[in-house]
PDB file of C-alpha atoms and ligand atoms in Angstrom:
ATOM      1  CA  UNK T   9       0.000   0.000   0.000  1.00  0.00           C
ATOM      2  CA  UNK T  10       1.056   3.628  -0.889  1.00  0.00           C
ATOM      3  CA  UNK T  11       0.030   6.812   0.116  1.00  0.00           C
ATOM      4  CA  UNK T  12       0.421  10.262  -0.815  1.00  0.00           C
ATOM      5  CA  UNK T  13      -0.052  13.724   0.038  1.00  0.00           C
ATOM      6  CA  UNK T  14      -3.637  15.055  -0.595  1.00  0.00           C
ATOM      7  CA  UNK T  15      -4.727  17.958   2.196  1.00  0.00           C
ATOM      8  CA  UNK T  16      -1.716  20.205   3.847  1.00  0.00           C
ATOM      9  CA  UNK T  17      -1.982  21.408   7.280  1.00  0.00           C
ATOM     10  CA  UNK T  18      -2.319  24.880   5.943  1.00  0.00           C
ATOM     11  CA  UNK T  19      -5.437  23.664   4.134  1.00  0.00           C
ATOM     12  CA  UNK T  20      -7.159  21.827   6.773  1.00  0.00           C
ATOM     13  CA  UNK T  21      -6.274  25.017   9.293  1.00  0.00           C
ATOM     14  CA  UNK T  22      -8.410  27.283   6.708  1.00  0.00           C
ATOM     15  CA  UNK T  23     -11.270  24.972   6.987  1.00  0.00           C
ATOM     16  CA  UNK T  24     -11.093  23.934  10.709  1.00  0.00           C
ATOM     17  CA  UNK T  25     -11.469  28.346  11.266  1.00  0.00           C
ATOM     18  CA  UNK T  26     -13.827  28.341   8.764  1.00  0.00           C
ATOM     19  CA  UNK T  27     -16.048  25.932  10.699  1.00  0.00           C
ATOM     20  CA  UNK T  28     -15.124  27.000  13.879  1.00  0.00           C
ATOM     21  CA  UNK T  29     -16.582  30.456  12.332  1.00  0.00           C
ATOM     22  CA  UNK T  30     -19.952  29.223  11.486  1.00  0.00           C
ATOM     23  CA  UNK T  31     -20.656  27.357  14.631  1.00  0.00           C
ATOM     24  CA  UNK T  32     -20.269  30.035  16.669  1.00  0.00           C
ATOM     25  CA  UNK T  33     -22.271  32.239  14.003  1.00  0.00           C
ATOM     26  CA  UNK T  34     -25.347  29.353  14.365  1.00  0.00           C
ATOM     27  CA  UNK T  35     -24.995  28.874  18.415  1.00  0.00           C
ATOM     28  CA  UNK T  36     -28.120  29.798  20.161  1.00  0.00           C
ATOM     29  CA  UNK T  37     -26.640  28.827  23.617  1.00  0.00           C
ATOM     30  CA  UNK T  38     -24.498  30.008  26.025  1.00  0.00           C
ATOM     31  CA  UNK T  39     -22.711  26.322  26.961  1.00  0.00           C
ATOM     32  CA  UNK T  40     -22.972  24.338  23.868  1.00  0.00           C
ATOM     33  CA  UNK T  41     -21.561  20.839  24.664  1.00  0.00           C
ATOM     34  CA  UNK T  42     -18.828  19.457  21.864  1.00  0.00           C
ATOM     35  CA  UNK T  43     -19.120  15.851  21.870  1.00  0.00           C
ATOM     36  CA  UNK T  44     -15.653  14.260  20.068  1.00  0.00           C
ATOM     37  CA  UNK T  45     -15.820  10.638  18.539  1.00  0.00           C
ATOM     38  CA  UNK T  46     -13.071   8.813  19.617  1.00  0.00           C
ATOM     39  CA  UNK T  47     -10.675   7.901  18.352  1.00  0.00           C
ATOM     40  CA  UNK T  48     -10.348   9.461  14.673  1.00  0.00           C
ATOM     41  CA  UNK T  49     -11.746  12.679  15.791  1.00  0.00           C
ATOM     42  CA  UNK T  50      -9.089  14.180  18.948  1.00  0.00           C
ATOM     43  CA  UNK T  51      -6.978  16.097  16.788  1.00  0.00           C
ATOM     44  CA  UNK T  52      -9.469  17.939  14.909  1.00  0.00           C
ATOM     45  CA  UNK T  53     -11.375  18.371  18.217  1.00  0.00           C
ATOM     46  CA  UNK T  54      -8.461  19.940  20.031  1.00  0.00           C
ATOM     47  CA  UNK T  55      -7.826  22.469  16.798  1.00  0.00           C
ATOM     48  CA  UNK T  56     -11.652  23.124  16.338  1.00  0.00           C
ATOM     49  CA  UNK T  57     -12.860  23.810  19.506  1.00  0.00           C
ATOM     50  CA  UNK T  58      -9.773  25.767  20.367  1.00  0.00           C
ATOM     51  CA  UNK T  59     -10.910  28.253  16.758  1.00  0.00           C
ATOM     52  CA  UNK T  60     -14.151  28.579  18.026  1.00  0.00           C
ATOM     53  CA  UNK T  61     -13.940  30.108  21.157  1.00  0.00           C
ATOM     54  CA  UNK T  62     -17.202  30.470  22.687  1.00  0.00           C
ATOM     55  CA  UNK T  63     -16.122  31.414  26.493  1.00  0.00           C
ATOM     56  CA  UNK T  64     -18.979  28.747  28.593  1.00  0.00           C
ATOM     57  CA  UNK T  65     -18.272  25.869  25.691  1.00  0.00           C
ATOM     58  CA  UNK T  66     -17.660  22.380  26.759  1.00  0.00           C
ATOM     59  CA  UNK T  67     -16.339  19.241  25.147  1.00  0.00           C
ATOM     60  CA  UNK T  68     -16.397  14.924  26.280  1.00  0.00           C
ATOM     61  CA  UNK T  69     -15.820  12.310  24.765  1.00  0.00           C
ATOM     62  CA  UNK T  70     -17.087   8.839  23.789  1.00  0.00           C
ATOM     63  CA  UNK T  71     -15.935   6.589  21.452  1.00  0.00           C
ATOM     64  CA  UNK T  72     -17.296   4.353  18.714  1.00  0.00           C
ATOM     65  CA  UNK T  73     -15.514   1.917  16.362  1.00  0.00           C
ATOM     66  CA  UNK T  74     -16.873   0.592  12.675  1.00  0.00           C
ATOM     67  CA  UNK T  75     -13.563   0.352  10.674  1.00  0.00           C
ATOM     68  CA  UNK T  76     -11.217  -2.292  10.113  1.00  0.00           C
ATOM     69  CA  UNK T  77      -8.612  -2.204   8.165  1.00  0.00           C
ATOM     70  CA  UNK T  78      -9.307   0.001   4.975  1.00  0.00           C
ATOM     71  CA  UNK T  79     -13.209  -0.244   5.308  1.00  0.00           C
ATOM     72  CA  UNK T  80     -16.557  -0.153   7.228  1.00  0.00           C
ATOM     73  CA  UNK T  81     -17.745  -3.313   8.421  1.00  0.00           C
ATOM     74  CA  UNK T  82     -20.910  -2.056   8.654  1.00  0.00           C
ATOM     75  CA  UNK T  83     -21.189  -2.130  12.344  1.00  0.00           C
ATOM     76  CA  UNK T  84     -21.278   0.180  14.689  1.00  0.00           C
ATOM     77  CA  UNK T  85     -19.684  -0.703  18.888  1.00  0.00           C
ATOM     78  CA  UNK T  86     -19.914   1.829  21.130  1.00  0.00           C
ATOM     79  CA  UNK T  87     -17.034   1.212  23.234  1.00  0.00           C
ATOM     80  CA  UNK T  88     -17.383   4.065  25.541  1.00  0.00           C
ATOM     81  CA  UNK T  89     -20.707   6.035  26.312  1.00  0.00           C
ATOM     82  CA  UNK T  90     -21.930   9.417  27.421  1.00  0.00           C
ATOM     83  CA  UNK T  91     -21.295  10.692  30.865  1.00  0.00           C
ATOM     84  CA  UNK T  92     -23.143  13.718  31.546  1.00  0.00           C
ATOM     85  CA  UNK T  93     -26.759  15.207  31.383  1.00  0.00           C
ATOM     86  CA  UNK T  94     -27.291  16.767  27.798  1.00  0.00           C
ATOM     87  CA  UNK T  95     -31.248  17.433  28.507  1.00  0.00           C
ATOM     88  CA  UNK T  96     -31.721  20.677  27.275  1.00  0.00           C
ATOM     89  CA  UNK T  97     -28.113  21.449  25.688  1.00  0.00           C
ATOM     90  CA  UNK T  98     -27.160  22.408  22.225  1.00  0.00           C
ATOM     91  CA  UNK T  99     -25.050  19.505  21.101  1.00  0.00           C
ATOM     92  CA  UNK T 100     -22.378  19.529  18.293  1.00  0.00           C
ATOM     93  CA  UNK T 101     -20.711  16.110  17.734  1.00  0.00           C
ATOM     94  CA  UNK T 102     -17.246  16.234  16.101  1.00  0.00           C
ATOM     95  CA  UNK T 103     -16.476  13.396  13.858  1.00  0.00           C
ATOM     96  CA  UNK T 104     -13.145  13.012  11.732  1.00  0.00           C
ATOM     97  CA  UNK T 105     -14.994  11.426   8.701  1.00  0.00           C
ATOM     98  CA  UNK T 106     -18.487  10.336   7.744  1.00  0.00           C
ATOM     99  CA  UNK T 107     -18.461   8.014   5.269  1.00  0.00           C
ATOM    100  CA  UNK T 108     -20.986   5.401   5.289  1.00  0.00           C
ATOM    101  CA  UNK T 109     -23.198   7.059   7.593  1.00  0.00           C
ATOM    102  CA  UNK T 110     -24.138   4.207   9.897  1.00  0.00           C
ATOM    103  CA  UNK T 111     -21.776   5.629  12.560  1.00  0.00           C
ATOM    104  CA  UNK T 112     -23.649   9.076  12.397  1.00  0.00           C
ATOM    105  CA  UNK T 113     -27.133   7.749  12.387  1.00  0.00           C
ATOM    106  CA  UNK T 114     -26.126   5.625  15.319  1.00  0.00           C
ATOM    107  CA  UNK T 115     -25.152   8.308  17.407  1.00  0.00           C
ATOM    108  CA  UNK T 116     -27.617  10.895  16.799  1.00  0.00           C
ATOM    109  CA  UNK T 117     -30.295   8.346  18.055  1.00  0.00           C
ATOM    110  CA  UNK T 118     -28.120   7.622  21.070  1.00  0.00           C
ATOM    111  CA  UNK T 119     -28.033  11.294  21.932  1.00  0.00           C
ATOM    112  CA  UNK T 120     -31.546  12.174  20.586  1.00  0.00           C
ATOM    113  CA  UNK T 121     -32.728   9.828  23.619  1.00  0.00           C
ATOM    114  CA  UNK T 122     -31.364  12.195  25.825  1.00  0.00           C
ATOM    115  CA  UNK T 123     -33.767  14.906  24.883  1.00  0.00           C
ATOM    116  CA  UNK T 124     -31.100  17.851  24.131  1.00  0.00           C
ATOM    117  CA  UNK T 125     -32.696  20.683  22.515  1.00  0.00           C
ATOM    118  CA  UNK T 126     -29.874  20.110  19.454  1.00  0.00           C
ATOM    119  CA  UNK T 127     -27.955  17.694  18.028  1.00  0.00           C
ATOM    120  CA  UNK T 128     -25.651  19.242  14.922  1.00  0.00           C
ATOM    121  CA  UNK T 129     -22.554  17.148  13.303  1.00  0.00           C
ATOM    122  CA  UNK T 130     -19.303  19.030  12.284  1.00  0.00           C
ATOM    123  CA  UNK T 131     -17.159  16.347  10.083  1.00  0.00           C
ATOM    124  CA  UNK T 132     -13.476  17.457   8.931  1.00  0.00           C
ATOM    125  CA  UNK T 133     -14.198  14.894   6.025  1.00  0.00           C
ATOM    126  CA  UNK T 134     -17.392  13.829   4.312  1.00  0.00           C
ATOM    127  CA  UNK T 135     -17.740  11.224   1.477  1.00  0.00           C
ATOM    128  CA  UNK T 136     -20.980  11.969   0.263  1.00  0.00           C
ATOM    129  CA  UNK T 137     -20.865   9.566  -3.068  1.00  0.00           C
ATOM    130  CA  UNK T 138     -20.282   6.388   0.326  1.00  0.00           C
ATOM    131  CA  UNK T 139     -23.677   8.237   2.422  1.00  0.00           C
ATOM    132  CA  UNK T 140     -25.945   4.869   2.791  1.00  0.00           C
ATOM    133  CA  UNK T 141     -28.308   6.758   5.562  1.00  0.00           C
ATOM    134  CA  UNK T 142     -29.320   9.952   6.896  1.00  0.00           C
ATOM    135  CA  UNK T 143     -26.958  11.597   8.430  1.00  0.00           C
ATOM    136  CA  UNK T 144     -25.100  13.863   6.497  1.00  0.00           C
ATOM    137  CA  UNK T 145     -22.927  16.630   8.709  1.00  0.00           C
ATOM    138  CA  UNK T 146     -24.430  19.865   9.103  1.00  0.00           C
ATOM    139  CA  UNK T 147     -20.924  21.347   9.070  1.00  0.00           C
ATOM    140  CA  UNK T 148     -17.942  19.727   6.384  1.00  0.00           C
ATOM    141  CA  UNK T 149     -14.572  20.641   6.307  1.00  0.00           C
ATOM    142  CA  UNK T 150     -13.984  19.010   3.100  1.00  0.00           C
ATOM    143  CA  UNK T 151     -16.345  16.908   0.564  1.00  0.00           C
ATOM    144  CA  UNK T 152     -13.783  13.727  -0.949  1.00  0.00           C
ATOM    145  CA  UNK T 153     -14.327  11.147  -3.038  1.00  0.00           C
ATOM    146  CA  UNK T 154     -14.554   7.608  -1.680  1.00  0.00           C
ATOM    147  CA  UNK T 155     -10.666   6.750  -1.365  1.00  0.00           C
ATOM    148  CA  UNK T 156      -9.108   5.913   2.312  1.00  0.00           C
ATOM    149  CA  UNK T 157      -7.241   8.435   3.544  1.00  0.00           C
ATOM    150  CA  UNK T 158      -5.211   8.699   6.616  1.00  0.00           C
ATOM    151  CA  UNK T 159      -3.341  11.379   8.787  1.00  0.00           C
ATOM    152  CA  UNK T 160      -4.129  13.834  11.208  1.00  0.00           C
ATOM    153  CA  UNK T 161      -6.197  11.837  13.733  1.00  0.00           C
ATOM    154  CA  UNK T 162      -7.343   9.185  11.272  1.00  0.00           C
ATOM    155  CA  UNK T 163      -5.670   5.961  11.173  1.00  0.00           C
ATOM    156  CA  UNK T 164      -5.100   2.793   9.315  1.00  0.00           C
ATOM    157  CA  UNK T 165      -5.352   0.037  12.037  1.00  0.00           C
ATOM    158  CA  UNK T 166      -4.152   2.377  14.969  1.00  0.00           C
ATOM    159  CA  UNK T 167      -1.567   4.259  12.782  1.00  0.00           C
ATOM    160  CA  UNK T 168      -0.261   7.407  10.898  1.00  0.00           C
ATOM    161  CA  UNK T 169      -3.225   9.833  13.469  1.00  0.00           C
ATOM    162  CA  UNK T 170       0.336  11.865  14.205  1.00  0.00           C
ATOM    163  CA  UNK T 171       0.617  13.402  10.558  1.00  0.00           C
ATOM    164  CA  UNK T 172       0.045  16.215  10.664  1.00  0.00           C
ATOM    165  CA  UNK T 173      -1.192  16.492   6.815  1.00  0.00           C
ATOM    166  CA  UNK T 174      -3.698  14.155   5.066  1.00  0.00           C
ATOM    167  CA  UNK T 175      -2.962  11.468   2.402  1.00  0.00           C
ATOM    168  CA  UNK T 176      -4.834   9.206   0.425  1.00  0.00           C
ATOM    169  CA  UNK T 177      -4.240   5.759  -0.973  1.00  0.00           C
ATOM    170  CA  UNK T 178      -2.773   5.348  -4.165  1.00  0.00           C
ATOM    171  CA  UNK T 179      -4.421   3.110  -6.639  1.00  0.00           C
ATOM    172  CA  UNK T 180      -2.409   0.174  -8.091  1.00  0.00           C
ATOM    173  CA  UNK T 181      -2.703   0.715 -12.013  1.00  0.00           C
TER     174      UNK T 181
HETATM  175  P1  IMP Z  15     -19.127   5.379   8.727  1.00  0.00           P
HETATM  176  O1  IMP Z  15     -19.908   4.823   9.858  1.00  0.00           O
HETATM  177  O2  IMP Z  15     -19.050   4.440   7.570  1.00  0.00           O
HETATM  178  O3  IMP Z  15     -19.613   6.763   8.278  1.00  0.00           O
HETATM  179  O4  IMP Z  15     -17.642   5.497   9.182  1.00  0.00           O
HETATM  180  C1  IMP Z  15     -17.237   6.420  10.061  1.00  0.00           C
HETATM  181  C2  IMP Z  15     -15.904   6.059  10.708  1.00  0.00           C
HETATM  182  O5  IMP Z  15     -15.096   5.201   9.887  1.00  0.00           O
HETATM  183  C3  IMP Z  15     -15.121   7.316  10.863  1.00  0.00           C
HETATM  184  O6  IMP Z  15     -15.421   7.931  12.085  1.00  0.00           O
HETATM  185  C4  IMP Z  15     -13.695   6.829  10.788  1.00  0.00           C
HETATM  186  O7  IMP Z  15     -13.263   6.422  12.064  1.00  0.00           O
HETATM  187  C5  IMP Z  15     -13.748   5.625   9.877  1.00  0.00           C
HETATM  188  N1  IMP Z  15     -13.344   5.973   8.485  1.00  0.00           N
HETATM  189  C6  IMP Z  15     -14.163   6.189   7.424  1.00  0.00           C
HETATM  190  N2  IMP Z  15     -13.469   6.485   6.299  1.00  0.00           N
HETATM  191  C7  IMP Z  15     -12.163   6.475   6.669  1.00  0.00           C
HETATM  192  C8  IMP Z  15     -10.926   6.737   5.948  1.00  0.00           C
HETATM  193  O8  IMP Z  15     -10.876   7.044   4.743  1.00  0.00           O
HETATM  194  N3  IMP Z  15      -9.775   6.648   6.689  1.00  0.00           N
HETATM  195  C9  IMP Z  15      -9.774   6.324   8.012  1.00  0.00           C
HETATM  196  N4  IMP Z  15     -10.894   6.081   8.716  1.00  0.00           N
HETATM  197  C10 IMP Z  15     -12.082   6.150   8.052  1.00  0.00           C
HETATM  198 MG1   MG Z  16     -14.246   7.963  13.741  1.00  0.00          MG
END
């Protein structure tokens, strides 16, 4: 398997302000609560909620797994779940990629039965042309085509989440 570069830090720092820019310009609340998706997601969490610097914000944490290897198997464990009261709260889950969808759907039910008043999705990546479900992120850093890419929090098999750019998989010819 090869790799190569596809999205530079520089790029992905545009977008991750940009987003950061319109979350804050759609928040109706004064603590929103960030929820990142563990694991993929912890670097763009750190740099996102960082840009968007509403001053009562919050973030957690839980943590779902669907991949192996270079794709979905189409289910969804939830290996670690939600701590705290959301009833009420305006809730933006940050997710390193959608792709399929499943993930997504999954865990806007999961947090829907929690009655918060919102539930929003901010993706860094979205692979709209893989969407099987509902689910699409309100907020995308970047739309791709369906290729596997890795770096900067996403990994193949545990690896490469401390690049700080983004590459994609090269297609034997
Ligand atoms: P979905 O449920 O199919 O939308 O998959 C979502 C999860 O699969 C993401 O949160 C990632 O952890 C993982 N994933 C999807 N596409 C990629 C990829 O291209 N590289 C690395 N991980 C991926
Ligand atoms: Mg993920």
């Amino acid at each position: 398997m090869t790799f190569e570069p596809y999205i530079t830090r520089d790029e992905i720092r545009q977008q991750v302000e940009r987003v950061a820019a319109e979350i804050k310009r759609d928040c109706q609340t004064r603590n929103p609560l960030f929820v990142c998706v563990l694991n993929g997601a912890f670097i763009f969490a750190a740099d996102l909620f960082r840009a968007c610097d509403i001053p009562e914000a919050e973030i957690t944490f839980i943590r779902f797994k669907s991949y192996e290897g270079t794709s979905s198997t189409g289910q969804v464990k939830q290996i670690m779940g939600l701590t705290e009261d959301i009833a009420g709260r305006e809730i933006i889950i940050v997710e390193d990629i959608v792709d399929t969808g499943v993930t997504a759907v999954q865990m806007r039910k999961m947090l829907a039965e929690h009655n918060p008043k919102s539930v929003k999705m901010a993706s860094l990546l979205f692979k709209p042309d893989s969407l099987k479900q509902g689910g699409a992120p309100e907020y995308v850093g970047f739309n791709i085509p369906s290729k596997f890419i890795l770096g900067y929090g996403l990994d193949l098999d545990g690896l490469a989440r401390n690049l700080s750019d983004i590459y994609v998989l090269k297609q034997e010819k």
